[in-house]
CSV table of C-alpha atoms in Angstrom, one decimal:
chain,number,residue,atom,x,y,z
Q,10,UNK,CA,-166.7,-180.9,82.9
Q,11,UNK,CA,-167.8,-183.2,80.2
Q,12,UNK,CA,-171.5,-182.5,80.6
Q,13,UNK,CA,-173.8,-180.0,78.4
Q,14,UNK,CA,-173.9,-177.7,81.6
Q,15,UNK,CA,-170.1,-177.9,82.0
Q,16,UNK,CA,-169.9,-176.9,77.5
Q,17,UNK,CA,-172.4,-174.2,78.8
Q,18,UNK,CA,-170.2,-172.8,81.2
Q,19,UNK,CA,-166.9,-172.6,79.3
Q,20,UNK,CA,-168.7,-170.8,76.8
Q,21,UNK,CA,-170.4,-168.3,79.2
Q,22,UNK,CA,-166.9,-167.9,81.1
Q,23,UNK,CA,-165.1,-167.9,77.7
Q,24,UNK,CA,-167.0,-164.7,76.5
Q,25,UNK,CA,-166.8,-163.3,79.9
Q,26,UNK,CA,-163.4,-163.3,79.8
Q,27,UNK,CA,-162.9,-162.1,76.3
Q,28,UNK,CA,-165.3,-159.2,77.4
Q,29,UNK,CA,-162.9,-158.6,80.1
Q,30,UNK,CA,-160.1,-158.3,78.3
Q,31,UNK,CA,-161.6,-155.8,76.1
Q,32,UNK,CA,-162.9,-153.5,78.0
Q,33,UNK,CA,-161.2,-153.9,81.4
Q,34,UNK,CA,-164.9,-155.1,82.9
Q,35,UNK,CA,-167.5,-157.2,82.2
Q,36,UNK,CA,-171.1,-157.1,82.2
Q,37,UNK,CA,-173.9,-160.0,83.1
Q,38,UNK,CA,-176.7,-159.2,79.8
Q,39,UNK,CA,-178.5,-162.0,80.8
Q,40,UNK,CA,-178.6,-160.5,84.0
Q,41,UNK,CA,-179.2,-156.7,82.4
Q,42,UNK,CA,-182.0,-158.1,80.3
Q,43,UNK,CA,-184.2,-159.4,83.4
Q,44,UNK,CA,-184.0,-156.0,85.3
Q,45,UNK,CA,-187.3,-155.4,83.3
Q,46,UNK,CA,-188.9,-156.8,86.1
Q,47,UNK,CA,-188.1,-154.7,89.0
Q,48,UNK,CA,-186.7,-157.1,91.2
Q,49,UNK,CA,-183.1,-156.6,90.8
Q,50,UNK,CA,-183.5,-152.3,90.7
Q,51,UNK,CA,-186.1,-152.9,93.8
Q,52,UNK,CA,-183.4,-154.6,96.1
Q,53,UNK,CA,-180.8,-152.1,94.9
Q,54,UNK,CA,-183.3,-149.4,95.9
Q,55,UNK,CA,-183.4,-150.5,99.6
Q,56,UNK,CA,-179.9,-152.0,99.6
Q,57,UNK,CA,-179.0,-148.3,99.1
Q,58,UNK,CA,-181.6,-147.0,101.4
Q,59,UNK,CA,-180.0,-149.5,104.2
Q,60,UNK,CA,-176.6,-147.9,103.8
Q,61,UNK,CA,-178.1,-144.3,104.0
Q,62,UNK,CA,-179.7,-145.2,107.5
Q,63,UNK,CA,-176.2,-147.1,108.5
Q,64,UNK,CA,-174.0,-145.7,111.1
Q,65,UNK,CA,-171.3,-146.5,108.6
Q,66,UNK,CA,-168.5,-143.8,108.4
Q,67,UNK,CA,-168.7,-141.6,105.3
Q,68,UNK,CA,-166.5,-142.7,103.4
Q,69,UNK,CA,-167.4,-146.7,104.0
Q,70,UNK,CA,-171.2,-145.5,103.1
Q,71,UNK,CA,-169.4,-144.7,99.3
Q,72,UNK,CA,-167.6,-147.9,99.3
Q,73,UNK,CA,-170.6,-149.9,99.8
Q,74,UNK,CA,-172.7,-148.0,97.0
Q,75,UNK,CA,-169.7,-149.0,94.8
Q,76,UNK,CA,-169.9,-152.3,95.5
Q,77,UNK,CA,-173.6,-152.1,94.3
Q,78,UNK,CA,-172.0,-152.2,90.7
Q,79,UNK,CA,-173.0,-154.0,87.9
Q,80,UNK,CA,-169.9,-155.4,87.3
Q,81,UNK,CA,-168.2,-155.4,90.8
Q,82,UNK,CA,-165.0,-156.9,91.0
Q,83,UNK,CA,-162.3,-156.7,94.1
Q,84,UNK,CA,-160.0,-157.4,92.5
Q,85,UNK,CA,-160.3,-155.3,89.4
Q,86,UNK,CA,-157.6,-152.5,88.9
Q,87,UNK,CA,-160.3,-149.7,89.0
Q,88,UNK,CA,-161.7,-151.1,92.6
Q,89,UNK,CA,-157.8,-151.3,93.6
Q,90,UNK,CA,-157.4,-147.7,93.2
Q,91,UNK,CA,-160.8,-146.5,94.2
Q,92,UNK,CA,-160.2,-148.7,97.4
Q,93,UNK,CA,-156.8,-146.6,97.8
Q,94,UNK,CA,-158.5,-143.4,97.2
Q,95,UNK,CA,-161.9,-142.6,98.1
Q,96,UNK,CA,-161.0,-141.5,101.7
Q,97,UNK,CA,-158.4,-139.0,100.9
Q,98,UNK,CA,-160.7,-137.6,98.4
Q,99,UNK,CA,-163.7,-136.8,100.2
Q,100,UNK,CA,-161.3,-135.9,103.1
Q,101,UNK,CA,-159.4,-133.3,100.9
Q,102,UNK,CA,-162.6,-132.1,98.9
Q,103,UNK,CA,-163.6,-131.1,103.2
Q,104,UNK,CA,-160.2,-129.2,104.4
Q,105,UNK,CA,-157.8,-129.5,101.8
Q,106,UNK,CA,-156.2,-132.3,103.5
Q,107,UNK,CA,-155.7,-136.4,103.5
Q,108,UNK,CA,-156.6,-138.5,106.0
Q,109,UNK,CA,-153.0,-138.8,107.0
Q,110,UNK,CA,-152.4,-135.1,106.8
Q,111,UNK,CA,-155.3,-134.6,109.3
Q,112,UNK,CA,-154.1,-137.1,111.9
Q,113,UNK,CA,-150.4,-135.8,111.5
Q,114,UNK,CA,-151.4,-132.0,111.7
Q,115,UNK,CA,-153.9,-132.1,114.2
Q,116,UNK,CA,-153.1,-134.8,117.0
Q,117,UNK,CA,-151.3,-132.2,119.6
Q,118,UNK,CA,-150.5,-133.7,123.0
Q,119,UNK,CA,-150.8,-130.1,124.4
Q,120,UNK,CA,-154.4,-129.0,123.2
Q,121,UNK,CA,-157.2,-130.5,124.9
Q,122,UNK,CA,-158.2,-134.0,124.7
Q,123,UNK,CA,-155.3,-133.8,121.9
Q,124,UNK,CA,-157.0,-131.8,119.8
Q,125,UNK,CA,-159.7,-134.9,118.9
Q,126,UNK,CA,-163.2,-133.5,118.7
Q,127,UNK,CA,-165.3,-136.9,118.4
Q,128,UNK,CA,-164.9,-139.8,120.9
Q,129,UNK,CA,-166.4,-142.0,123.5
Q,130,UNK,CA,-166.3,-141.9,127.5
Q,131,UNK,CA,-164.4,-139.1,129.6
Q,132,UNK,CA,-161.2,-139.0,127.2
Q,133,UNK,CA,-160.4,-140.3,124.2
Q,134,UNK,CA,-158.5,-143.9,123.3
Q,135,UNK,CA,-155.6,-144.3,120.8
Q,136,UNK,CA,-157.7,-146.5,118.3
Q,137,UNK,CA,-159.7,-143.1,118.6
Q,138,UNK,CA,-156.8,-141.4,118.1
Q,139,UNK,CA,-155.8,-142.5,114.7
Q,140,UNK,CA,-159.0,-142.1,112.8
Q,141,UNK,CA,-158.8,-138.9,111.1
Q,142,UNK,CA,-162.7,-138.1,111.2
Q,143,UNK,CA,-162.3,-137.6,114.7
Q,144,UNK,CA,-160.1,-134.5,114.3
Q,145,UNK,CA,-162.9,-132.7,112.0
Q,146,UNK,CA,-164.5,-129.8,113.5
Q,147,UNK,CA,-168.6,-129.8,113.0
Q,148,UNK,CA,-168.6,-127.7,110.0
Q,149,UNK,CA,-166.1,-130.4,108.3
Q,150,UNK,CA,-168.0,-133.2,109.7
Q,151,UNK,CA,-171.7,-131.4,108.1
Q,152,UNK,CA,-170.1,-130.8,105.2
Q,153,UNK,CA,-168.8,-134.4,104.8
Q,154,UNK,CA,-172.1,-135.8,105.4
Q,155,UNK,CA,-173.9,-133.3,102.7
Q,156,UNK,CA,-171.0,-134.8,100.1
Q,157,UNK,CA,-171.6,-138.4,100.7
Q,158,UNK,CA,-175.4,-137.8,101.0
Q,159,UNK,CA,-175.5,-136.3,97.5
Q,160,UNK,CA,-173.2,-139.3,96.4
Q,161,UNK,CA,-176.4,-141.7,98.0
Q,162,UNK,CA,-179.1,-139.4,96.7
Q,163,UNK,CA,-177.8,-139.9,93.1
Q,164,UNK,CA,-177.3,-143.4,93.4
Q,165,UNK,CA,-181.0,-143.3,94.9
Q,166,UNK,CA,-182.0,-141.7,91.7
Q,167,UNK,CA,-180.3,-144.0,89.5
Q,168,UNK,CA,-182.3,-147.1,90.9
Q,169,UNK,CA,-185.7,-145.5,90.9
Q,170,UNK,CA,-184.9,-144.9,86.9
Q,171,UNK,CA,-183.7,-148.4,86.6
Q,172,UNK,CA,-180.3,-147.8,85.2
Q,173,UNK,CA,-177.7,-149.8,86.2
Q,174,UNK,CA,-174.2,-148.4,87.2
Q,175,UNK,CA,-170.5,-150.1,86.5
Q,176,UNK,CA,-167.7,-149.2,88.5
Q,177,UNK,CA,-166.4,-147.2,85.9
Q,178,UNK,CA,-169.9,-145.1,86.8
Q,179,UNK,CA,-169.2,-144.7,90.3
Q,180,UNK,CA,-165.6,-144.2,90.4
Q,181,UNK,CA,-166.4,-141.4,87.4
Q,182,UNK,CA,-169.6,-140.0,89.5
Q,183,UNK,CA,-167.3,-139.4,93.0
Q,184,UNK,CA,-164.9,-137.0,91.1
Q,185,UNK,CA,-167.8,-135.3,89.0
Q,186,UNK,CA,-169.5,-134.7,92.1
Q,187,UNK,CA,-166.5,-133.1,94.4
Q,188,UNK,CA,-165.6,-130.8,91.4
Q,189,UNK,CA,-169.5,-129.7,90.8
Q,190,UNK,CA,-170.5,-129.1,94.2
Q,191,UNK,CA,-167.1,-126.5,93.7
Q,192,UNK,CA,-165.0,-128.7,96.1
Q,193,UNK,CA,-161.1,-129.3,95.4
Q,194,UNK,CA,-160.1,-132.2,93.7
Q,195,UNK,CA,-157.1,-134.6,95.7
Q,196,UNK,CA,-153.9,-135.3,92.9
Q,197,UNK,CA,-151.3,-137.5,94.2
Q,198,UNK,CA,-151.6,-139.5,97.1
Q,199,UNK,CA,-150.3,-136.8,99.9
Q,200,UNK,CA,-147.7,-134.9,101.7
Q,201,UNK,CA,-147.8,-137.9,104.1
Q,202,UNK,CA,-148.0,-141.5,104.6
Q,203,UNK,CA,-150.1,-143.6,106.6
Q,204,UNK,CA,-147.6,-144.9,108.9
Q,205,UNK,CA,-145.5,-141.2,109.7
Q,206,UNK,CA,-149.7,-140.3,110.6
Q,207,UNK,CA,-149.7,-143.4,113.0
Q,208,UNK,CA,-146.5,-142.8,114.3
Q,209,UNK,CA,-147.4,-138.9,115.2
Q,210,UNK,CA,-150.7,-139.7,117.1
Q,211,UNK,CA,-149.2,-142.4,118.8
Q,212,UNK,CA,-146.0,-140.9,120.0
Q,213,UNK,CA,-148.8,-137.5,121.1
Q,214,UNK,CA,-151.4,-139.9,123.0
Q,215,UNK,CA,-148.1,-141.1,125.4
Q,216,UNK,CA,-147.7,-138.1,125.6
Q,217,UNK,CA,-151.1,-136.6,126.4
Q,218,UNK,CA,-151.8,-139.6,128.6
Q,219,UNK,CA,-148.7,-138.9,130.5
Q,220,UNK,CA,-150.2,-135.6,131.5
Q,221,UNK,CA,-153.3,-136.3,132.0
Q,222,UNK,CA,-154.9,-138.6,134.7
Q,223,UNK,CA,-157.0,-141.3,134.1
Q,224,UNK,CA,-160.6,-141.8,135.4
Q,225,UNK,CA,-160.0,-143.9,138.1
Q,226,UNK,CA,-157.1,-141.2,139.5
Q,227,UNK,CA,-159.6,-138.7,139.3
Q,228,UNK,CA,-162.2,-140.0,141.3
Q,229,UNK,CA,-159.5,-141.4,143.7
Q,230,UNK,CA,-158.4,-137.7,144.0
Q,231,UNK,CA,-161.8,-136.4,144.4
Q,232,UNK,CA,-162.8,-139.5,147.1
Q,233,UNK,CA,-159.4,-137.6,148.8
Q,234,UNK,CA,-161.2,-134.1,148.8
Q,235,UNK,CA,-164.1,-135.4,149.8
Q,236,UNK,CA,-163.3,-137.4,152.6
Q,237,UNK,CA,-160.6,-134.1,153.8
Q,238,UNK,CA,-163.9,-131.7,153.7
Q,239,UNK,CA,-165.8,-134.0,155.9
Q,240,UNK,CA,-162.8,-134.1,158.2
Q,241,UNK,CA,-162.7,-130.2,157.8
Q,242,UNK,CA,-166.3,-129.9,159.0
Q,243,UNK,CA,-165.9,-132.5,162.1
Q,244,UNK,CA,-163.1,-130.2,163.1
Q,245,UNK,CA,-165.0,-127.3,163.2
C-alpha cells in the first residue's frame, strides 16, 4: 500500500490498534461523531425492535442485542466469555440451575413425555430433548421472557436517547439487571458439563422411546380395534 489511501489506513488501523491494546476495545469516533444524525441510533432502534418480535430463543434474543455494540468484536475476550455464559445465567437467575443442570435433572425416561414440557408433534424428538428450555415449566418460561424483555426494553431505551453501548455495557447491564430485578447471580460454570447433560437425555430418550410406541404403532393398533369392533358388531 504505497498510495495516500493505503498511508491513511495504517494510520487509522495503527491507532486502532494502540486503542485496543489499551483498553481491551476499541471505539470508531469518526463513527461516534456522525450519530448526530439519527441514522445510525434509527437503524439500532428497529434492529432491536426486529429481535423483540423474533421467534429467537431468549437467551439468542441477548446475544443479538450484544452484537449491536459499538465496538463488537468475536473474537474479543469479553464476547468469548459472554458467548460461554449468558445462557447459564439467565437460566440460573430462573431456577437456580444451568442449562446442563436442567437437562441432567429433569430428562426422566419414566415421567411423561420424559418430563419435557415444550415440543412439536405427538411426542417429543431427541434434538428436543437436549435443549434445556424445553424442560421449564410456564412460570420459568414467563419469567424468562419478563428477564430478557427488560434486557430489550433497556436497550430500547438506550437508542431512543442516542447513547451508544460497548460490550463492556452489555456484558455489565445482564448482571446488573439479574441482581436488581432480586434474581440469583450464576458463579462458576456448574455442577455439570455439557456433554454428562447430553449423555443423560440421550441415554433417557432410548429409554422412553423403548416404552413408548411411536405414531404409526398407534394408529396401527387403533386400525386393529377398529376393524375387531366392526367384526364384533357383524357378529351380533
Amino acid at each position: 500500500m504505497k498510495s495516500q489511501r493505503g498511508v491513511q489506513f495504517r494510520i487509522w488501523a495503527t491507532k486502532i490498534l494502540k486503542e485496543y491494546m489499551r483498553k481491551g476495545f476499541a471505539l470508531d469516533d469518526e463513527r461516534l461523531k456522525n450519530l448526530g444524525g439519527g441514522g445510525y441510533f434509527k437503524e439500532l432502534l428497529e434492529r432491536i425492535r426486529d429481535i423483540r418480535a423474533s421467534e429467537k430463543v431468549f437467551y439468542r434474543q441477548v446475544l443479538e442485542i450484544y452484537a449491536t455494540s459499538i465496538d463488537y468484536d468475536a473474537r474479543a475476550e469479553i464476547s468469548i466469555q459472554f458467548f460461554k455464559k449468558v445462557q447459564n445465567k439467565i437460566h440460573y437467575a430462573i431456577h437456580g440451575q444451568t442449562a446442563a443442570e436442567v437437562i441432567y435433572t429433569r430428562a426422566d425416561a419414566e415421567k411423561e413425555f420424559m418430563g419435557l414440557t415444550t415440543f412439536s408433534g405427538s411426542q417429543p424428538t431427541l434434538k428436543e430433548a437436549v435443549v434445556a428450555k424445553n424442560y421449564l415449566n410456564e412460570k420459568e418460561l414467563r419469567a424468562m421472557g419478563q428477564l430478557v424483555s427488560g434486557y430489550l426494553d433497556f436497550a430500547e431505551r438506550q437508542a431512543e436517547r442516542e447513547r451508544a453501548m460497548t460490550m463492556q455495557d452489555w456484558a455489565e447491564h445482564l448482571d446488573r439487571i439479574l441482581t436488581m430485578s432480586g434474581e440469583q447471580l450464576l458463579i462458576g460454570n456448574g455442577s455439570v458439563s455439557h456433554k454428562q447433560a447430553i449423555d443423560k437425555a440421550t441415554g433417557e430418550y432410548r429409554k422412553y422411546k423403548a416404552r413408548t410406541l411411536s405414531e404409526v404403532e398407534q394408529d396401527y393398533l387403533d386400525s386393529i380395534k377398529l376393524l375387531e369392533q366392526k367384526t364384533d358388531k357383524k357378529q351380533d
